[in-house]
JSON list of C-alpha atoms in Angstrom, two decimals:
[
{"chain": "A", "resi": 23, "resn": "UNK", "atom": "CA", "xyz": [-1.93, 394.97, 70.89]},
{"chain": "A", "resi": 24, "resn": "UNK", "atom": "CA", "xyz": [0.20, 391.80, 71.91]},
{"chain": "A", "resi": 25, "resn": "UNK", "atom": "CA", "xyz": [3.38, 393.58, 71.12]},
{"chain": "A", "resi": 26, "resn": "UNK", "atom": "CA", "xyz": [2.40, 396.78, 72.79]},
{"chain": "A", "resi": 27, "resn": "UNK", "atom": "CA", "xyz": [1.97, 394.50, 76.04]},
{"chain": "A", "resi": 28, "resn": "UNK", "atom": "CA", "xyz": [5.16, 392.83, 75.58]},
{"chain": "A", "resi": 29, "resn": "UNK", "atom": "CA", "xyz": [6.93, 396.10, 75.24]},
{"chain": "A", "resi": 30, "resn": "UNK", "atom": "CA", "xyz": [5.07, 397.19, 78.63]},
{"chain": "A", "resi": 31, "resn": "UNK", "atom": "CA", "xyz": [5.67, 394.16, 80.00]},
{"chain": "A", "resi": 32, "resn": "UNK", "atom": "CA", "xyz": [9.71, 394.49, 79.77]},
{"chain": "A", "resi": 33, "resn": "UNK", "atom": "CA", "xyz": [9.19, 398.32, 80.50]},
{"chain": "A", "resi": 34, "resn": "UNK", "atom": "CA", "xyz": [7.55, 397.63, 83.96]},
{"chain": "A", "resi": 35, "resn": "UNK", "atom": "CA", "xyz": [10.31, 395.17, 84.67]},
{"chain": "A", "resi": 36, "resn": "UNK", "atom": "CA", "xyz": [13.06, 397.44, 84.00]},
{"chain": "A", "resi": 37, "resn": "UNK", "atom": "CA", "xyz": [11.44, 400.13, 85.86]},
{"chain": "A", "resi": 38, "resn": "UNK", "atom": "CA", "xyz": [11.17, 397.37, 89.36]},
{"chain": "A", "resi": 39, "resn": "UNK", "atom": "CA", "xyz": [14.89, 396.51, 88.77]},
{"chain": "A", "resi": 40, "resn": "UNK", "atom": "CA", "xyz": [15.71, 400.25, 88.80]},
{"chain": "A", "resi": 41, "resn": "UNK", "atom": "CA", "xyz": [13.46, 401.16, 91.27]},
{"chain": "A", "resi": 42, "resn": "UNK", "atom": "CA", "xyz": [14.90, 398.52, 93.88]},
{"chain": "A", "resi": 43, "resn": "UNK", "atom": "CA", "xyz": [17.90, 399.86, 94.46]},
{"chain": "A", "resi": 44, "resn": "UNK", "atom": "CA", "xyz": [19.91, 396.81, 94.04]},
{"chain": "A", "resi": 45, "resn": "UNK", "atom": "CA", "xyz": [23.13, 397.10, 92.54]},
{"chain": "A", "resi": 46, "resn": "UNK", "atom": "CA", "xyz": [23.54, 394.77, 89.86]},
{"chain": "A", "resi": 47, "resn": "UNK", "atom": "CA", "xyz": [27.27, 392.95, 88.99]},
{"chain": "A", "resi": 48, "resn": "UNK", "atom": "CA", "xyz": [28.34, 393.13, 85.61]},
{"chain": "A", "resi": 49, "resn": "UNK", "atom": "CA", "xyz": [28.85, 389.94, 83.50]},
{"chain": "A", "resi": 50, "resn": "UNK", "atom": "CA", "xyz": [31.21, 389.57, 81.07]},
{"chain": "A", "resi": 51, "resn": "UNK", "atom": "CA", "xyz": [29.44, 388.18, 77.88]},
{"chain": "A", "resi": 52, "resn": "UNK", "atom": "CA", "xyz": [31.60, 387.09, 74.82]},
{"chain": "A", "resi": 53, "resn": "UNK", "atom": "CA", "xyz": [29.73, 385.39, 72.33]},
{"chain": "A", "resi": 54, "resn": "UNK", "atom": "CA", "xyz": [32.32, 384.91, 70.40]},
{"chain": "A", "resi": 55, "resn": "UNK", "atom": "CA", "xyz": [33.86, 382.51, 73.11]},
{"chain": "A", "resi": 56, "resn": "UNK", "atom": "CA", "xyz": [32.58, 379.07, 72.19]},
{"chain": "A", "resi": 57, "resn": "UNK", "atom": "CA", "xyz": [34.54, 376.90, 75.20]},
{"chain": "A", "resi": 58, "resn": "UNK", "atom": "CA", "xyz": [32.65, 379.58, 77.19]},
{"chain": "A", "resi": 59, "resn": "UNK", "atom": "CA", "xyz": [29.09, 378.63, 75.52]},
{"chain": "A", "resi": 60, "resn": "UNK", "atom": "CA", "xyz": [29.86, 374.87, 75.87]},
{"chain": "A", "resi": 61, "resn": "UNK", "atom": "CA", "xyz": [30.51, 375.21, 79.35]},
{"chain": "A", "resi": 62, "resn": "UNK", "atom": "CA", "xyz": [27.01, 377.45, 80.08]},
{"chain": "A", "resi": 63, "resn": "UNK", "atom": "CA", "xyz": [25.57, 375.08, 78.25]},
{"chain": "A", "resi": 64, "resn": "UNK", "atom": "CA", "xyz": [26.88, 371.67, 80.58]},
{"chain": "A", "resi": 65, "resn": "UNK", "atom": "CA", "xyz": [25.98, 373.95, 83.81]},
{"chain": "A", "resi": 66, "resn": "UNK", "atom": "CA", "xyz": [21.82, 374.44, 81.94]},
{"chain": "A", "resi": 67, "resn": "UNK", "atom": "CA", "xyz": [21.47, 371.29, 81.16]},
{"chain": "A", "resi": 68, "resn": "UNK", "atom": "CA", "xyz": [23.12, 369.90, 84.60]},
{"chain": "A", "resi": 69, "resn": "UNK", "atom": "CA", "xyz": [21.94, 372.43, 87.20]},
{"chain": "A", "resi": 70, "resn": "UNK", "atom": "CA", "xyz": [18.75, 374.23, 85.14]},
{"chain": "A", "resi": 71, "resn": "UNK", "atom": "CA", "xyz": [16.95, 371.95, 83.05]},
{"chain": "A", "resi": 72, "resn": "UNK", "atom": "CA", "xyz": [15.15, 369.49, 85.59]},
{"chain": "A", "resi": 73, "resn": "UNK", "atom": "CA", "xyz": [12.83, 372.79, 86.39]},
{"chain": "A", "resi": 74, "resn": "UNK", "atom": "CA", "xyz": [13.36, 375.02, 83.38]},
{"chain": "A", "resi": 75, "resn": "UNK", "atom": "CA", "xyz": [12.82, 374.68, 79.49]},
{"chain": "A", "resi": 76, "resn": "UNK", "atom": "CA", "xyz": [14.62, 376.36, 77.06]},
{"chain": "A", "resi": 77, "resn": "UNK", "atom": "CA", "xyz": [11.73, 375.35, 74.19]},
{"chain": "A", "resi": 78, "resn": "UNK", "atom": "CA", "xyz": [12.94, 377.68, 71.46]},
{"chain": "A", "resi": 79, "resn": "UNK", "atom": "CA", "xyz": [16.46, 376.03, 71.62]},
{"chain": "A", "resi": 80, "resn": "UNK", "atom": "CA", "xyz": [16.65, 372.83, 69.44]},
{"chain": "A", "resi": 81, "resn": "UNK", "atom": "CA", "xyz": [20.11, 370.66, 70.18]},
{"chain": "A", "resi": 82, "resn": "UNK", "atom": "CA", "xyz": [20.76, 370.66, 66.72]},
{"chain": "A", "resi": 83, "resn": "UNK", "atom": "CA", "xyz": [21.10, 374.63, 66.74]},
{"chain": "A", "resi": 84, "resn": "UNK", "atom": "CA", "xyz": [23.05, 374.45, 69.73]},
{"chain": "A", "resi": 85, "resn": "UNK", "atom": "CA", "xyz": [25.53, 372.10, 68.26]},
{"chain": "A", "resi": 86, "resn": "UNK", "atom": "CA", "xyz": [26.16, 373.48, 64.82]},
{"chain": "A", "resi": 87, "resn": "UNK", "atom": "CA", "xyz": [26.52, 377.09, 66.71]},
{"chain": "A", "resi": 88, "resn": "UNK", "atom": "CA", "xyz": [28.58, 376.02, 69.13]},
{"chain": "A", "resi": 89, "resn": "UNK", "atom": "CA", "xyz": [31.07, 373.79, 67.66]},
{"chain": "A", "resi": 90, "resn": "UNK", "atom": "CA", "xyz": [29.67, 371.10, 69.34]},
{"chain": "A", "resi": 91, "resn": "UNK", "atom": "CA", "xyz": [29.44, 367.45, 67.06]},
{"chain": "A", "resi": 92, "resn": "UNK", "atom": "CA", "xyz": [26.05, 366.06, 67.44]},
{"chain": "A", "resi": 93, "resn": "UNK", "atom": "CA", "xyz": [26.90, 362.82, 68.66]},
{"chain": "A", "resi": 94, "resn": "UNK", "atom": "CA", "xyz": [28.72, 364.80, 71.65]},
{"chain": "A", "resi": 95, "resn": "UNK", "atom": "CA", "xyz": [25.83, 366.73, 72.42]},
{"chain": "A", "resi": 96, "resn": "UNK", "atom": "CA", "xyz": [23.37, 363.28, 72.36]},
{"chain": "A", "resi": 97, "resn": "UNK", "atom": "CA", "xyz": [25.69, 361.57, 74.38]},
{"chain": "A", "resi": 98, "resn": "UNK", "atom": "CA", "xyz": [26.56, 364.51, 76.91]},
{"chain": "A", "resi": 99, "resn": "UNK", "atom": "CA", "xyz": [23.56, 366.80, 76.78]},
{"chain": "A", "resi": 100, "resn": "UNK", "atom": "CA", "xyz": [20.41, 364.46, 76.08]},
{"chain": "A", "resi": 101, "resn": "UNK", "atom": "CA", "xyz": [19.19, 362.01, 78.81]},
{"chain": "A", "resi": 102, "resn": "UNK", "atom": "CA", "xyz": [15.78, 361.17, 78.46]},
{"chain": "A", "resi": 103, "resn": "UNK", "atom": "CA", "xyz": [15.63, 360.34, 75.14]},
{"chain": "A", "resi": 104, "resn": "UNK", "atom": "CA", "xyz": [15.13, 363.59, 73.00]},
{"chain": "A", "resi": 105, "resn": "UNK", "atom": "CA", "xyz": [16.10, 363.70, 69.19]},
{"chain": "A", "resi": 106, "resn": "UNK", "atom": "CA", "xyz": [18.37, 366.26, 68.15]},
{"chain": "A", "resi": 107, "resn": "UNK", "atom": "CA", "xyz": [16.37, 368.48, 66.10]},
{"chain": "A", "resi": 108, "resn": "UNK", "atom": "CA", "xyz": [13.85, 368.37, 69.45]},
{"chain": "A", "resi": 109, "resn": "UNK", "atom": "CA", "xyz": [13.81, 370.97, 71.43]},
{"chain": "A", "resi": 110, "resn": "UNK", "atom": "CA", "xyz": [14.96, 371.94, 75.11]},
{"chain": "A", "resi": 111, "resn": "UNK", "atom": "CA", "xyz": [12.12, 371.13, 76.82]},
{"chain": "A", "resi": 112, "resn": "UNK", "atom": "CA", "xyz": [11.76, 369.66, 80.57]},
{"chain": "A", "resi": 113, "resn": "UNK", "atom": "CA", "xyz": [8.92, 366.83, 81.43]},
{"chain": "A", "resi": 114, "resn": "UNK", "atom": "CA", "xyz": [7.85, 367.71, 84.95]},
{"chain": "A", "resi": 115, "resn": "UNK", "atom": "CA", "xyz": [4.29, 367.99, 84.97]},
{"chain": "A", "resi": 116, "resn": "UNK", "atom": "CA", "xyz": [2.81, 371.51, 85.61]},
{"chain": "A", "resi": 117, "resn": "UNK", "atom": "CA", "xyz": [0.84, 370.89, 88.25]},
{"chain": "A", "resi": 118, "resn": "UNK", "atom": "CA", "xyz": [3.28, 369.01, 90.39]},
{"chain": "A", "resi": 119, "resn": "UNK", "atom": "CA", "xyz": [5.71, 372.15, 89.92]},
{"chain": "A", "resi": 120, "resn": "UNK", "atom": "CA", "xyz": [2.53, 374.47, 91.25]},
{"chain": "A", "resi": 121, "resn": "UNK", "atom": "CA", "xyz": [2.51, 372.30, 94.07]},
{"chain": "A", "resi": 122, "resn": "UNK", "atom": "CA", "xyz": [6.27, 371.83, 95.03]},
{"chain": "A", "resi": 123, "resn": "UNK", "atom": "CA", "xyz": [6.82, 375.45, 94.07]},
{"chain": "A", "resi": 124, "resn": "UNK", "atom": "CA", "xyz": [3.84, 377.56, 94.23]},
{"chain": "A", "resi": 125, "resn": "UNK", "atom": "CA", "xyz": [3.78, 378.10, 90.47]},
{"chain": "A", "resi": 126, "resn": "UNK", "atom": "CA", "xyz": [5.49, 376.30, 87.22]},
{"chain": "A", "resi": 127, "resn": "UNK", "atom": "CA", "xyz": [8.82, 377.45, 86.69]},
{"chain": "A", "resi": 128, "resn": "UNK", "atom": "CA", "xyz": [9.29, 379.71, 83.53]},
{"chain": "A", "resi": 129, "resn": "UNK", "atom": "CA", "xyz": [11.07, 378.86, 80.53]},
{"chain": "A", "resi": 130, "resn": "UNK", "atom": "CA", "xyz": [13.94, 380.46, 80.43]},
{"chain": "A", "resi": 131, "resn": "UNK", "atom": "CA", "xyz": [14.40, 381.02, 76.58]},
{"chain": "A", "resi": 132, "resn": "UNK", "atom": "CA", "xyz": [13.67, 384.83, 76.64]},
{"chain": "A", "resi": 133, "resn": "UNK", "atom": "CA", "xyz": [14.96, 385.03, 79.96]},
{"chain": "A", "resi": 134, "resn": "UNK", "atom": "CA", "xyz": [18.34, 386.98, 79.47]},
{"chain": "A", "resi": 135, "resn": "UNK", "atom": "CA", "xyz": [16.50, 389.36, 77.32]},
{"chain": "A", "resi": 136, "resn": "UNK", "atom": "CA", "xyz": [13.27, 390.40, 79.18]},
{"chain": "A", "resi": 137, "resn": "UNK", "atom": "CA", "xyz": [15.60, 390.72, 82.51]},
{"chain": "A", "resi": 138, "resn": "UNK", "atom": "CA", "xyz": [19.56, 391.54, 81.48]},
{"chain": "A", "resi": 139, "resn": "UNK", "atom": "CA", "xyz": [22.57, 389.67, 81.91]},
{"chain": "A", "resi": 140, "resn": "UNK", "atom": "CA", "xyz": [23.70, 391.63, 84.76]},
{"chain": "A", "resi": 141, "resn": "UNK", "atom": "CA", "xyz": [20.66, 391.07, 86.17]},
{"chain": "A", "resi": 142, "resn": "UNK", "atom": "CA", "xyz": [20.57, 386.87, 85.94]},
{"chain": "A", "resi": 143, "resn": "UNK", "atom": "CA", "xyz": [24.47, 387.31, 86.91]},
{"chain": "A", "resi": 144, "resn": "UNK", "atom": "CA", "xyz": [23.49, 389.19, 90.34]},
{"chain": "A", "resi": 145, "resn": "UNK", "atom": "CA", "xyz": [20.88, 386.97, 90.81]},
{"chain": "A", "resi": 146, "resn": "UNK", "atom": "CA", "xyz": [22.33, 383.35, 90.41]},
{"chain": "A", "resi": 147, "resn": "UNK", "atom": "CA", "xyz": [25.02, 384.40, 92.59]},
{"chain": "A", "resi": 148, "resn": "UNK", "atom": "CA", "xyz": [22.43, 386.29, 94.89]},
{"chain": "A", "resi": 149, "resn": "UNK", "atom": "CA", "xyz": [21.29, 382.73, 97.06]},
{"chain": "A", "resi": 150, "resn": "UNK", "atom": "CA", "xyz": [21.55, 383.64, 100.81]},
{"chain": "A", "resi": 151, "resn": "UNK", "atom": "CA", "xyz": [20.47, 381.35, 104.10]},
{"chain": "A", "resi": 152, "resn": "UNK", "atom": "CA", "xyz": [16.92, 382.28, 105.20]},
{"chain": "A", "resi": 153, "resn": "UNK", "atom": "CA", "xyz": [15.76, 380.19, 107.61]},
{"chain": "A", "resi": 154, "resn": "UNK", "atom": "CA", "xyz": [12.18, 381.60, 107.41]},
{"chain": "A", "resi": 155, "resn": "UNK", "atom": "CA", "xyz": [11.69, 380.64, 103.68]},
{"chain": "A", "resi": 156, "resn": "UNK", "atom": "CA", "xyz": [10.04, 376.98, 102.29]},
{"chain": "A", "resi": 157, "resn": "UNK", "atom": "CA", "xyz": [13.49, 376.00, 101.17]},
{"chain": "A", "resi": 158, "resn": "UNK", "atom": "CA", "xyz": [15.84, 378.13, 103.44]},
{"chain": "A", "resi": 159, "resn": "UNK", "atom": "CA", "xyz": [17.19, 380.08, 101.16]},
{"chain": "A", "resi": 160, "resn": "UNK", "atom": "CA", "xyz": [16.52, 383.94, 99.86]},
{"chain": "A", "resi": 161, "resn": "UNK", "atom": "CA", "xyz": [17.75, 386.17, 97.32]},
{"chain": "A", "resi": 162, "resn": "UNK", "atom": "CA", "xyz": [19.22, 389.86, 97.28]},
{"chain": "A", "resi": 163, "resn": "UNK", "atom": "CA", "xyz": [17.93, 390.43, 93.53]},
{"chain": "A", "resi": 164, "resn": "UNK", "atom": "CA", "xyz": [14.22, 388.59, 93.95]},
{"chain": "A", "resi": 165, "resn": "UNK", "atom": "CA", "xyz": [13.09, 388.87, 97.26]},
{"chain": "A", "resi": 166, "resn": "UNK", "atom": "CA", "xyz": [11.00, 385.59, 98.66]},
{"chain": "A", "resi": 167, "resn": "UNK", "atom": "CA", "xyz": [11.76, 383.73, 95.27]},
{"chain": "A", "resi": 168, "resn": "UNK", "atom": "CA", "xyz": [10.22, 380.02, 95.32]},
{"chain": "A", "resi": 169, "resn": "UNK", "atom": "CA", "xyz": [13.52, 378.74, 93.83]},
{"chain": "A", "resi": 170, "resn": "UNK", "atom": "CA", "xyz": [15.92, 377.02, 95.71]},
{"chain": "A", "resi": 171, "resn": "UNK", "atom": "CA", "xyz": [19.73, 377.86, 95.29]},
{"chain": "A", "resi": 172, "resn": "UNK", "atom": "CA", "xyz": [20.26, 374.75, 92.73]},
{"chain": "A", "resi": 173, "resn": "UNK", "atom": "CA", "xyz": [24.16, 375.32, 93.31]},
{"chain": "A", "resi": 174, "resn": "UNK", "atom": "CA", "xyz": [24.57, 375.74, 96.59]},
{"chain": "A", "resi": 175, "resn": "UNK", "atom": "CA", "xyz": [27.23, 372.73, 96.40]},
{"chain": "A", "resi": 176, "resn": "UNK", "atom": "CA", "xyz": [29.30, 374.50, 93.91]},
{"chain": "A", "resi": 177, "resn": "UNK", "atom": "CA", "xyz": [28.81, 377.67, 95.65]},
{"chain": "A", "resi": 178, "resn": "UNK", "atom": "CA", "xyz": [28.38, 376.62, 99.51]},
{"chain": "A", "resi": 179, "resn": "UNK", "atom": "CA", "xyz": [25.91, 378.47, 101.83]},
{"chain": "A", "resi": 180, "resn": "UNK", "atom": "CA", "xyz": [26.43, 382.27, 102.06]},
{"chain": "A", "resi": 181, "resn": "UNK", "atom": "CA", "xyz": [23.98, 384.34, 104.99]},
{"chain": "A", "resi": 182, "resn": "UNK", "atom": "CA", "xyz": [23.46, 388.00, 103.87]},
{"chain": "A", "resi": 183, "resn": "UNK", "atom": "CA", "xyz": [25.11, 391.13, 105.75]},
{"chain": "A", "resi": 184, "resn": "UNK", "atom": "CA", "xyz": [22.54, 394.12, 105.90]},
{"chain": "A", "resi": 185, "resn": "UNK", "atom": "CA", "xyz": [22.85, 397.49, 107.10]},
{"chain": "A", "resi": 186, "resn": "UNK", "atom": "CA", "xyz": [20.26, 399.55, 108.95]},
{"chain": "A", "resi": 187, "resn": "UNK", "atom": "CA", "xyz": [18.82, 403.09, 107.46]},
{"chain": "A", "resi": 188, "resn": "UNK", "atom": "CA", "xyz": [16.19, 405.36, 106.66]},
{"chain": "A", "resi": 189, "resn": "UNK", "atom": "CA", "xyz": [14.91, 406.02, 103.44]},
{"chain": "A", "resi": 190, "resn": "UNK", "atom": "CA", "xyz": [13.43, 409.85, 102.19]},
{"chain": "A", "resi": 191, "resn": "UNK", "atom": "CA", "xyz": [10.65, 409.20, 104.04]},
{"chain": "A", "resi": 192, "resn": "UNK", "atom": "CA", "xyz": [12.40, 407.99, 107.41]},
{"chain": "A", "resi": 193, "resn": "UNK", "atom": "CA", "xyz": [11.28, 405.25, 107.76]},
{"chain": "A", "resi": 194, "resn": "UNK", "atom": "CA", "xyz": [13.61, 402.75, 108.78]},
{"chain": "A", "resi": 195, "resn": "UNK", "atom": "CA", "xyz": [14.81, 399.76, 105.49]},
{"chain": "A", "resi": 196, "resn": "UNK", "atom": "CA", "xyz": [17.65, 397.44, 105.68]},
{"chain": "A", "resi": 197, "resn": "UNK", "atom": "CA", "xyz": [19.85, 397.34, 102.56]},
{"chain": "A", "resi": 198, "resn": "UNK", "atom": "CA", "xyz": [22.15, 394.49, 101.88]},
{"chain": "A", "resi": 199, "resn": "UNK", "atom": "CA", "xyz": [25.63, 395.27, 102.75]},
{"chain": "A", "resi": 200, "resn": "UNK", "atom": "CA", "xyz": [28.18, 391.72, 101.92]},
{"chain": "A", "resi": 201, "resn": "UNK", "atom": "CA", "xyz": [27.87, 388.17, 102.02]},
{"chain": "A", "resi": 202, "resn": "UNK", "atom": "CA", "xyz": [29.73, 385.78, 104.76]},
{"chain": "A", "resi": 203, "resn": "UNK", "atom": "CA", "xyz": [30.21, 382.24, 104.00]},
{"chain": "A", "resi": 204, "resn": "UNK", "atom": "CA", "xyz": [28.86, 379.81, 106.11]},
{"chain": "A", "resi": 205, "resn": "UNK", "atom": "CA", "xyz": [30.08, 376.61, 104.73]},
{"chain": "A", "resi": 206, "resn": "UNK", "atom": "CA", "xyz": [32.68, 376.17, 101.66]},
{"chain": "A", "resi": 207, "resn": "UNK", "atom": "CA", "xyz": [31.47, 374.64, 98.32]},
{"chain": "A", "resi": 208, "resn": "UNK", "atom": "CA", "xyz": [33.30, 372.53, 95.77]},
{"chain": "A", "resi": 209, "resn": "UNK", "atom": "CA", "xyz": [34.31, 376.00, 93.83]},
{"chain": "A", "resi": 210, "resn": "UNK", "atom": "CA", "xyz": [36.06, 378.92, 95.10]},
{"chain": "A", "resi": 211, "resn": "UNK", "atom": "CA", "xyz": [34.54, 382.20, 94.43]},
{"chain": "A", "resi": 212, "resn": "UNK", "atom": "CA", "xyz": [36.41, 383.06, 91.69]},
{"chain": "A", "resi": 213, "resn": "UNK", "atom": "CA", "xyz": [35.21, 379.79, 89.85]},
{"chain": "A", "resi": 214, "resn": "UNK", "atom": "CA", "xyz": [31.89, 380.06, 91.02]},
{"chain": "A", "resi": 215, "resn": "UNK", "atom": "CA", "xyz": [31.53, 383.41, 89.59]},
{"chain": "A", "resi": 216, "resn": "UNK", "atom": "CA", "xyz": [33.19, 382.30, 86.10]},
{"chain": "A", "resi": 217, "resn": "UNK", "atom": "CA", "xyz": [30.58, 379.42, 86.39]},
{"chain": "A", "resi": 218, "resn": "UNK", "atom": "CA", "xyz": [27.78, 381.73, 86.80]},
{"chain": "A", "resi": 219, "resn": "UNK", "atom": "CA", "xyz": [29.08, 383.88, 84.15]},
{"chain": "A", "resi": 220, "resn": "UNK", "atom": "CA", "xyz": [29.28, 381.27, 81.08]},
{"chain": "A", "resi": 221, "resn": "UNK", "atom": "CA", "xyz": [25.51, 380.07, 82.41]},
{"chain": "A", "resi": 222, "resn": "UNK", "atom": "CA", "xyz": [24.79, 383.50, 81.68]},
{"chain": "A", "resi": 223, "resn": "UNK", "atom": "CA", "xyz": [26.53, 383.69, 78.56]},
{"chain": "A", "resi": 224, "resn": "UNK", "atom": "CA", "xyz": [24.64, 380.73, 77.38]},
{"chain": "A", "resi": 225, "resn": "UNK", "atom": "CA", "xyz": [21.25, 382.16, 78.63]},
{"chain": "A", "resi": 226, "resn": "UNK", "atom": "CA", "xyz": [22.20, 384.96, 76.15]},
{"chain": "A", "resi": 227, "resn": "UNK", "atom": "CA", "xyz": [23.00, 383.43, 73.38]},
{"chain": "A", "resi": 228, "resn": "UNK", "atom": "CA", "xyz": [19.78, 381.21, 73.95]},
{"chain": "A", "resi": 229, "resn": "UNK", "atom": "CA", "xyz": [18.30, 385.07, 73.83]},
{"chain": "A", "resi": 230, "resn": "UNK", "atom": "CA", "xyz": [19.29, 385.38, 70.58]},
{"chain": "A", "resi": 231, "resn": "UNK", "atom": "CA", "xyz": [21.06, 382.63, 68.87]},
{"chain": "A", "resi": 232, "resn": "UNK", "atom": "CA", "xyz": [21.42, 384.94, 65.34]},
{"chain": "A", "resi": 233, "resn": "UNK", "atom": "CA", "xyz": [22.59, 387.99, 67.48]},
{"chain": "A", "resi": 234, "resn": "UNK", "atom": "CA", "xyz": [26.55, 387.83, 66.06]},
{"chain": "A", "resi": 235, "resn": "UNK", "atom": "CA", "xyz": [25.22, 386.92, 62.53]},
{"chain": "A", "resi": 236, "resn": "UNK", "atom": "CA", "xyz": [22.77, 389.95, 62.57]},
{"chain": "A", "resi": 237, "resn": "UNK", "atom": "CA", "xyz": [25.95, 392.43, 64.18]},
{"chain": "A", "resi": 238, "resn": "UNK", "atom": "CA", "xyz": [28.09, 391.16, 61.26]},
{"chain": "A", "resi": 239, "resn": "UNK", "atom": "CA", "xyz": [25.03, 391.96, 58.49]},
{"chain": "A", "resi": 240, "resn": "UNK", "atom": "CA", "xyz": [24.31, 395.32, 60.05]},
{"chain": "A", "resi": 241, "resn": "UNK", "atom": "CA", "xyz": [27.58, 396.52, 59.43]},
{"chain": "A", "resi": 242, "resn": "UNK", "atom": "CA", "xyz": [27.41, 395.38, 55.73]},
{"chain": "A", "resi": 243, "resn": "UNK", "atom": "CA", "xyz": [23.86, 396.52, 55.00]},
{"chain": "A", "resi": 244, "resn": "UNK", "atom": "CA", "xyz": [25.48, 400.19, 56.50]},
{"chain": "A", "resi": 245, "resn": "UNK", "atom": "CA", "xyz": [28.01, 400.04, 54.41]},
{"chain": "A", "resi": 246, "resn": "UNK", "atom": "CA", "xyz": [25.79, 399.36, 51.57]},
{"chain": "A", "resi": 247, "resn": "UNK", "atom": "CA", "xyz": [23.14, 401.87, 52.23]},
{"chain": "A", "resi": 248, "resn": "UNK", "atom": "CA", "xyz": [26.01, 404.78, 52.24]},
{"chain": "A", "resi": 249, "resn": "UNK", "atom": "CA", "xyz": [27.75, 403.49, 49.26]},
{"chain": "A", "resi": 250, "resn": "UNK", "atom": "CA", "xyz": [23.89, 403.97, 47.92]},
{"chain": "A", "resi": 251, "resn": "UNK", "atom": "CA", "xyz": [23.54, 407.41, 48.89]},
{"chain": "A", "resi": 252, "resn": "UNK", "atom": "CA", "xyz": [26.43, 408.56, 47.08]},
{"chain": "A", "resi": 253, "resn": "UNK", "atom": "CA", "xyz": [25.01, 406.94, 43.86]},
{"chain": "A", "resi": 254, "resn": "UNK", "atom": "CA", "xyz": [21.68, 408.28, 44.88]},
{"chain": "A", "resi": 255, "resn": "UNK", "atom": "CA", "xyz": [22.89, 411.90, 45.28]},
{"chain": "A", "resi": 256, "resn": "UNK", "atom": "CA", "xyz": [25.44, 411.78, 41.86]},
{"chain": "A", "resi": 257, "resn": "UNK", "atom": "CA", "xyz": [22.09, 410.32, 40.01]},
{"chain": "A", "resi": 258, "resn": "UNK", "atom": "CA", "xyz": [19.89, 413.26, 41.74]},
{"chain": "A", "resi": 259, "resn": "UNK", "atom": "CA", "xyz": [22.40, 415.88, 40.44]},
{"chain": "A", "resi": 260, "resn": "UNK", "atom": "CA", "xyz": [22.10, 414.56, 37.49]},
{"chain": "A", "resi": 261, "resn": "UNK", "atom": "CA", "xyz": [18.85, 414.41, 36.51]},
{"chain": "A", "resi": 262, "resn": "UNK", "atom": "CA", "xyz": [17.66, 417.79, 37.92]},
{"chain": "A", "resi": 263, "resn": "UNK", "atom": "CA", "xyz": [20.88, 419.94, 36.86]},
{"chain": "A", "resi": 264, "resn": "UNK", "atom": "CA", "xyz": [19.10, 421.59, 34.06]},
{"chain": "A", "resi": 265, "resn": "UNK", "atom": "CA", "xyz": [15.55, 422.49, 35.98]},
{"chain": "A", "resi": 266, "resn": "UNK", "atom": "CA", "xyz": [18.54, 424.37, 39.16]}
]
C-alpha cells in the first residue's frame, strides 16, 4: 500500500504541474560532469543546508562518487562537527521551523525524482518581488511558497510581469510573461543560471547516486539476454527437432 500511495503522489504532483500551465525551462544535467556536481555540492551546503537536509546521502559516498578527497570534504563542506560517514542532516528544530516557515523544510534527498530537474531549475530561478508575502518574495513555479529566495545575493531582485488573459470559461486570469531586474546580484544572469544548473545536477545525483552504474550495467544485462536468447533458441531447435 505504501508503494501504491507513493506512485499516486508522484502521479498527482505531475498532473498538478501540467495543469498549472507553467512553462518549465530545461535543465542541462550531466551526471558525468564531476566538476559541475562538485560546484552543486558547494551551493547546496552553503545555501540550502541551513534548512534542508539530504539525509539519505552520506558525505563519504559523495566524496567517493564526485572524486573529492575526504579531507577536502571535511574542510570545505562539513562545518558542524559531523563525521565523514554521517548523512547530510541539519540541526534545525522542527518546531522552530514550523514557527518560522509554517511547515518544516522538506528533506531534499528525493526532490529531483519527485519534482523533476526542469521544475527545480525553473523554481530556483523563479523567485520574484512580492511585498504581500511574509518574506517579500513569491515564485512563478510554486505560488505563495513559504521559502524565501535564499540566493537573492547571487541573483539579485527581480519582479514578475504578468499579462491579462481569459481562460476557457471566460474568467480573467494573469499569465506570467517575463521578469524585470530590480537590483543586480553578484552574478550575471548567465552565471546564475549555470550555478542553479549545477545545484540541480547535484540534487539529481543525490536522488539516485547509482544511476550511471545502473545504466552501464543495464546495457550489459540486455546484451547478455540477447546473447542467451540465441543460445536458448538453438537449444530449443535441437531438443525439439525429432518432434517437429
